[in-house]
Amino acid sequence: MSAASERRAKREMKTVGAMIALYCRGTHGAERGLCADCTDLWSYAQQRVAHCPLLADKPTCVNCPVHCYKPAMREKIRTVMRYSGPRMVWRHPALSVFHFLDGRHKSRARPKP
Ligand SMILES: [Zn+2]
């Protein structure tokens, strides 16, 4: 892995991690760390990013053509991103490049705060 894609992988992981933490705190009431479900999702996401063959070229997982998440995990991570995406802009402006996993889902119905 080149230095550039390694940096990118780290940033991507940081973003996903922050989103899962935000989601877990907000919806599962975890006060510190993550609940068991979210811990699973988080380690899965880290694996996916670590093994991603396209990290060097793609902007983020949002626009990835591979869709390497298996369906159940993909569904979960989408829920996380729908929840955390809009909130990330305020809490982690530097990481907010990562809005929604599924670019087709341009929802007008915003999630309720
Ligand atoms: Zn959780």
Coordinates of N, CA, C and O and ligand atoms in Angstrom, one line a residue:
M1 N 0.9 -1.2 0.0 CA 0.0 0.0 0.0 C 0.9 1.2 0.0 O 1.8 1.3 0.8
S2 N 0.6 2.2 -0.8 CA 1.4 3.4 -0.9 C 1.1 4.3 0.3 O 0.1 4.1 1.0
A3 N 2.0 5.3 0.5 CA 1.8 6.2 1.7 C 0.5 6.9 1.5 O -0.3 7.1 2.5
A4 N 0.2 7.3 0.3 CA -1.0 8.1 0.1 C -2.3 7.3 0.4 O -3.2 7.8 1.0
S5 N -2.3 6.1 -0.1 CA -3.6 5.3 0.1 C -3.6 4.9 1.6 O -4.7 4.7 2.1
E6 N -2.5 4.8 2.2 CA -2.5 4.5 3.7 C -3.1 5.6 4.4 O -3.9 5.4 5.4
R7 N -2.7 6.8 4.1 CA -3.3 8.0 4.8 C -4.8 8.0 4.5 O -5.5 8.3 5.4
R8 N -5.1 7.7 3.3 CA -6.6 7.8 3.0 C -7.3 6.7 3.8 O -8.4 7.0 4.2
A9 N -6.7 5.5 3.8 CA -7.4 4.5 4.6 C -7.6 4.9 6.0 O -8.6 4.6 6.6
K10 N -6.6 5.5 6.6 CA -6.7 6.0 8.0 C -7.8 7.0 8.2 O -8.6 7.0 9.1
R11 N -7.9 7.9 7.2 CA -8.9 9.0 7.3 C -10.3 8.3 7.2 O -11.2 8.7 7.8
E12 N -10.4 7.4 6.2 CA -11.7 6.8 6.0 C -12.1 6.0 7.3 O -13.3 6.1 7.7
M13 N -11.2 5.3 7.9 CA -11.5 4.6 9.1 C -11.9 5.6 10.2 O -12.9 5.3 11.0
K14 N -11.2 6.7 10.3 CA -11.5 7.6 11.3 C -12.9 8.2 11.1 O -13.7 8.3 12.1
T15 N -13.3 8.4 9.9 CA -14.6 8.9 9.6 C -15.7 7.9 9.9 O -16.7 8.3 10.6
V16 N -15.5 6.7 9.5 CA -16.5 5.7 9.8 C -16.6 5.5 11.3 O -17.7 5.4 11.8
G17 N -15.5 5.5 12.0 CA -15.5 5.3 13.4 C -16.2 6.4 14.1 O -17.0 6.1 15.0
A18 N -16.0 7.6 13.7 CA -16.7 8.7 14.3 C -18.2 8.7 14.0 O -19.0 9.0 14.9
M19 N -18.6 8.2 12.8 CA -20.0 8.1 12.5 C -20.7 7.0 13.3 O -21.8 7.2 13.8
I20 N -20.0 5.9 13.5 CA -20.6 4.8 14.2 C -20.7 5.2 15.7 O -21.8 5.0 16.3
A21 N -19.7 5.9 16.2 CA -19.8 6.4 17.6 C -21.0 7.3 17.8 O -21.7 7.3 18.8
L22 N -21.1 8.2 16.9 CA -22.2 9.2 16.9 C -23.5 8.6 16.9 O -24.4 8.9 17.7
Y23 N -23.7 7.6 16.0 CA -24.9 6.9 15.9 C -25.2 6.1 17.1 O -26.3 6.1 17.6
C24 N -24.2 5.4 17.6 CA -24.4 4.5 18.8 C -24.8 5.4 20.0 O -25.8 5.0 20.7
R25 N -24.1 6.4 20.2 CA -24.5 7.3 21.3 C -25.9 7.8 21.2 O -26.7 7.9 22.1
G26 N -26.2 8.2 20.0 CA -27.5 8.9 19.7 C -28.7 7.9 19.8 O -29.8 8.3 20.2
T27 N -28.5 6.7 19.3 CA -29.6 5.8 19.1 C -29.6 4.6 20.1 O -30.6 4.0 20.3
H28 N -28.4 4.2 20.5 CA -28.4 3.0 21.4 C -28.1 3.4 22.8 O -28.0 2.6 23.7
G29 N -27.8 4.7 23.0 CA -27.5 5.2 24.4 C -26.2 4.7 25.0 O -26.1 4.8 26.2
A30 N -25.3 4.3 24.2 CA -24.0 3.9 24.7 C -23.3 5.1 25.2 O -23.2 6.1 24.5
E31 N -22.9 5.1 26.5 CA -22.2 6.3 27.0 C -20.8 6.4 26.7 O -20.2 7.4 26.6
R32 N -20.1 5.2 26.7 CA -18.7 5.2 26.4 C -18.5 4.0 25.5 O -19.0 2.9 25.7
G33 N -17.7 4.3 24.4 CA -17.5 3.2 23.5 C -18.7 2.9 22.7 O -19.6 3.7 22.5
L34 N -18.8 1.6 22.2 CA -19.9 1.2 21.4 C -20.6 0.0 22.0 O -20.0 -0.8 22.7
C35 N -21.9 -0.1 21.6 CA -22.6 -1.3 22.0 C -22.1 -2.5 21.2 O -21.3 -2.3 20.3
A36 N -22.5 -3.7 21.6 CA -22.0 -4.9 20.9 C -22.2 -4.9 19.4 O -21.3 -5.2 18.6
D37 N -23.4 -4.5 19.0 CA -23.7 -4.5 17.6 C -22.8 -3.5 16.8 O -22.3 -3.9 15.8
C38 N -22.6 -2.3 17.4 CA -21.8 -1.3 16.7 C -20.3 -1.7 16.7 O -19.6 -1.4 15.8
T39 N -19.9 -2.4 17.8 CA -18.5 -2.9 17.8 C -18.3 -3.9 16.6 O -17.3 -3.8 16.0
D40 N -19.3 -4.7 16.4 CA -19.2 -5.6 15.3 C -19.1 -4.9 14.0 O -18.3 -5.2 13.1
L41 N -20.0 -4.0 13.8 CA -20.1 -3.2 12.6 C -18.7 -2.5 12.4 O -18.2 -2.4 11.3
W42 N -18.2 -1.9 13.4 CA -17.0 -1.1 13.4 C -15.8 -2.0 13.0 O -15.0 -1.7 12.1
S43 N -15.7 -3.2 13.5 CA -14.6 -4.0 13.2 C -14.7 -4.5 11.7 O -13.8 -4.7 11.0
Y44 N -16.0 -4.8 11.3 CA -16.2 -5.2 10.0 C -15.8 -4.1 9.0 O -15.1 -4.3 8.0
A45 N -16.2 -2.8 9.3 CA -15.9 -1.7 8.5 C -14.4 -1.5 8.3 O -13.8 -1.3 7.3
Q46 N -13.7 -1.7 9.5 CA -12.2 -1.6 9.4 C -11.6 -2.6 8.5 O -10.7 -2.3 7.8
Q47 N -12.1 -3.8 8.6 CA -11.6 -4.9 7.7 C -11.8 -4.5 6.2 O -10.9 -4.7 5.4
R48 N -13.0 -4.0 5.9 CA -13.3 -3.7 4.6 C -12.4 -2.6 4.0 O -11.8 -2.7 3.0
V49 N -12.2 -1.6 4.9 CA -11.3 -0.5 4.4 C -9.9 -1.0 4.3 O -9.2 -0.7 3.3
A50 N -9.4 -1.9 5.2 CA -8.1 -2.4 5.1 C -7.8 -3.2 3.9 O -6.7 -3.3 3.4
H51 N -8.9 -3.9 3.4 CA -8.7 -4.8 2.3 C -9.2 -4.2 1.0 O -9.2 -4.8 -0.1
C52 N -9.6 -2.9 1.0 CA -10.1 -2.3 -0.2 C -9.0 -2.2 -1.3 O -8.0 -1.7 -1.0
P53 N -9.3 -2.7 -2.5 CA -8.4 -2.7 -3.5 C -8.3 -1.3 -4.2 O -7.5 -1.0 -5.1
L54 N -9.3 -0.5 -4.0 CA -9.5 0.7 -4.7 C -9.2 2.0 -4.0 O -9.3 3.1 -4.5
L55 N -8.7 1.8 -2.8 CA -8.5 3.0 -1.9 C -7.7 4.1 -2.6 O -8.0 5.3 -2.4
A56 N -6.7 3.8 -3.3 CA -5.8 4.7 -3.9 C -6.5 5.6 -4.9 O -6.2 6.8 -5.2
D57 N -7.6 5.1 -5.6 CA -8.2 5.8 -6.7 C -9.5 6.4 -6.3 O -10.0 7.4 -7.0
K58 N -10.2 5.8 -5.4 CA -11.6 6.3 -5.2 C -11.7 7.5 -4.3 O -10.8 7.6 -3.4
P59 N -12.7 8.3 -4.4 CA -12.8 9.4 -3.5 C -13.1 8.9 -2.0 O -12.4 9.3 -1.1
T60 N -14.1 8.2 -1.9 CA -14.5 7.6 -0.6 C -15.4 6.4 -0.9 O -15.8 6.2 -2.0
C61 N -15.8 5.7 0.2 CA -16.7 4.6 0.0 C -18.0 5.0 -0.6 O -18.7 4.2 -1.2
V62 N -18.3 6.3 -0.5 CA -19.6 6.8 -1.0 C -19.7 6.5 -2.5 O -20.8 6.2 -3.0
N63 N -18.6 6.7 -3.2 CA -18.6 6.6 -4.6 C -18.0 5.3 -5.1 O -17.6 5.2 -6.3
C64 N -17.8 4.4 -4.2 CA -17.1 3.2 -4.6 C -18.0 2.3 -5.5 O -19.1 2.0 -5.2
P65 N -17.4 1.8 -6.6 CA -18.2 0.9 -7.5 C -18.2 -0.6 -7.0 O -18.9 -1.4 -7.5
V66 N -17.4 -0.9 -6.0 CA -17.2 -2.3 -5.6 C -18.3 -2.7 -4.6 O -18.8 -3.8 -4.8
H67 N -18.8 -1.9 -3.8 CA -19.8 -2.2 -2.8 C -19.4 -3.5 -2.0 O -20.1 -4.5 -2.1
C68 N -18.3 -3.4 -1.3 CA -17.7 -4.6 -0.7 C -18.4 -5.0 0.5 O -18.2 -6.1 1.0
Y69 N -19.3 -4.2 1.1 CA -20.0 -4.6 2.3 C -21.0 -5.7 1.9 O -21.7 -5.6 1.0
K70 N -21.1 -6.7 2.8 CA -22.1 -7.7 2.5 C -23.5 -7.0 2.9 O -23.5 -6.1 3.7
P71 N -24.6 -7.5 2.3 CA -25.8 -6.8 2.4 C -26.3 -6.4 3.9 O -26.7 -5.3 4.1
A72 N -26.1 -7.3 4.8 CA -26.6 -7.0 6.2 C -25.8 -5.8 6.7 O -26.3 -4.9 7.4
M73 N -24.5 -5.9 6.5 CA -23.6 -4.8 7.1 C -23.8 -3.5 6.3 O -23.7 -2.4 6.9
R74 N -24.0 -3.7 5.0 CA -24.3 -2.5 4.2 C -25.5 -1.8 4.7 O -25.5 -0.5 4.7
E75 N -26.5 -2.5 5.0 CA -27.8 -1.9 5.5 C -27.5 -1.2 6.8 O -27.9 -0.1 7.0
K76 N -26.7 -1.8 7.6 CA -26.4 -1.2 8.9 C -25.6 0.1 8.7 O -25.9 1.1 9.3
I77 N -24.6 0.0 7.9 CA -23.7 1.2 7.7 C -24.5 2.3 7.0 O -24.3 3.5 7.3
R78 N -25.4 2.0 6.2 CA -26.2 3.0 5.6 C -27.1 3.7 6.6 O -27.3 4.9 6.6
T79 N -27.7 2.9 7.5 CA -28.5 3.5 8.6 C -27.6 4.5 9.4 O -28.0 5.6 9.7
V80 N -26.4 4.0 9.7 CA -25.5 4.8 10.5 C -25.2 6.1 9.7 O -25.2 7.2 10.3
M81 N -25.0 6.0 8.4 CA -24.6 7.2 7.7 C -25.8 8.2 7.5 O -25.6 9.4 7.4
R82 N -26.9 7.6 7.3 CA -28.1 8.5 7.2 C -28.3 9.3 8.5 O -28.6 10.4 8.5
Y83 N -28.0 8.6 9.6 CA -28.1 9.3 10.9 C -26.9 10.3 11.1 O -27.1 11.4 11.5
S84 N -25.7 9.8 10.9 CA -24.6 10.6 11.3 C -24.1 11.6 10.2 O -23.5 12.6 10.5
G85 N -24.4 11.3 8.9 CA -23.9 12.1 7.9 C -24.2 13.6 8.1 O -23.2 14.4 8.1
P86 N -25.4 14.0 8.2 CA -25.7 15.4 8.4 C -25.1 16.0 9.7 O -24.8 17.1 9.8
R87 N -25.0 15.1 10.7 CA -24.5 15.6 12.0 C -23.0 15.8 12.0 O -22.4 16.6 12.7
M88 N -22.3 15.0 11.1 CA -20.9 15.1 11.0 C -20.4 16.4 10.6 O -19.3 16.9 10.9
V89 N -21.2 17.1 9.8 CA -20.8 18.4 9.3 C -20.5 19.4 10.4 O -19.6 20.2 10.3
W90 N -21.3 19.2 11.5 CA -21.1 20.1 12.6 C -20.0 19.6 13.6 O -19.3 20.4 14.1
R91 N -20.0 18.4 13.8 CA -19.1 17.9 14.8 C -17.7 17.6 14.3 O -16.8 17.7 15.0
H92 N -17.6 17.2 13.1 CA -16.3 16.8 12.5 C -16.2 17.4 11.1 O -16.2 16.6 10.2
P93 N -16.1 18.7 11.0 CA -16.1 19.3 9.7 C -15.0 18.7 8.8 O -15.3 18.6 7.6
A94 N -13.9 18.4 9.3 CA -12.8 17.9 8.5 C -13.1 16.5 7.9 O -12.6 16.1 6.9
L95 N -14.0 15.8 8.5 CA -14.3 14.5 8.1 C -15.6 14.4 7.3 O -16.0 13.3 6.8
S96 N -16.3 15.5 7.1 CA -17.6 15.4 6.6 C -17.7 15.2 5.1 O -18.8 15.2 4.5
V97 N -16.6 14.9 4.5 CA -16.6 14.6 3.1 C -17.4 13.3 2.8 O -17.9 13.1 1.8
F98 N -17.6 12.6 3.9 CA -18.1 11.3 3.8 C -19.6 11.3 4.2 O -20.0 11.2 5.3
H99 N -20.5 11.6 3.2 CA -21.8 11.9 3.6 C -22.7 10.6 3.6 O -23.2 10.2 4.7
F100 N -22.9 10.0 2.5 CA -23.8 8.9 2.4 C -23.1 7.8 1.6 O -22.5 8.0 0.6
L101 N -23.3 6.6 2.1 CA -22.7 5.5 1.4 C -23.3 5.3 0.0 O -22.6 5.0 -1.0
D102 N -24.5 5.5 -0.1 CA -25.2 5.2 -1.3 C -25.6 6.5 -2.0 O -26.5 7.2 -1.6
G103 N -24.9 6.8 -3.1 CA -25.1 8.1 -3.8 C -26.4 8.2 -4.4 O -26.9 9.3 -4.6
R104 N -27.1 7.1 -4.7 CA -28.4 7.1 -5.3 C -29.5 7.6 -4.4 O -30.5 8.1 -4.8
H105 N -29.1 7.5 -3.1 CA -30.2 7.8 -2.1 C -30.1 9.3 -1.8 O -29.6 9.7 -0.8
K106 N -30.7 10.1 -2.7 CA -30.7 11.5 -2.4 C -32.0 11.8 -1.7 O -33.0 12.2 -2.4
S107 N -32.1 11.5 -0.5 CA -33.4 11.7 0.2 C -33.7 13.1 0.4 O -32.9 13.9 0.8
R108 N -34.9 13.5 0.2 CA -35.4 14.8 0.5 C -36.0 14.8 1.9 O -36.0 15.7 2.6
A109 N -36.5 13.6 2.2 CA -37.0 13.4 3.6 C -35.8 13.3 4.5 O -35.1 12.2 4.5
R110 N -35.5 14.3 5.2 CA -34.3 14.2 6.1 C -34.7 13.5 7.4 O -35.8 13.5 7.8
P111 N -33.7 12.8 7.9 CA -34.0 12.1 9.2 C -34.3 13.1 10.3 O -33.7 14.2 10.3
K112 N -35.3 12.8 11.1 CA -35.6 13.7 12.1 C -34.5 13.8 13.2 O -33.9 12.8 13.5
P113 N -34.3 15.0 13.7 CA -33.2 15.2 14.7 C -33.5 14.5 16.0 O -34.7 14.2 16.3
Ligands
ZN1 ZN -24.7 0.9 19.0

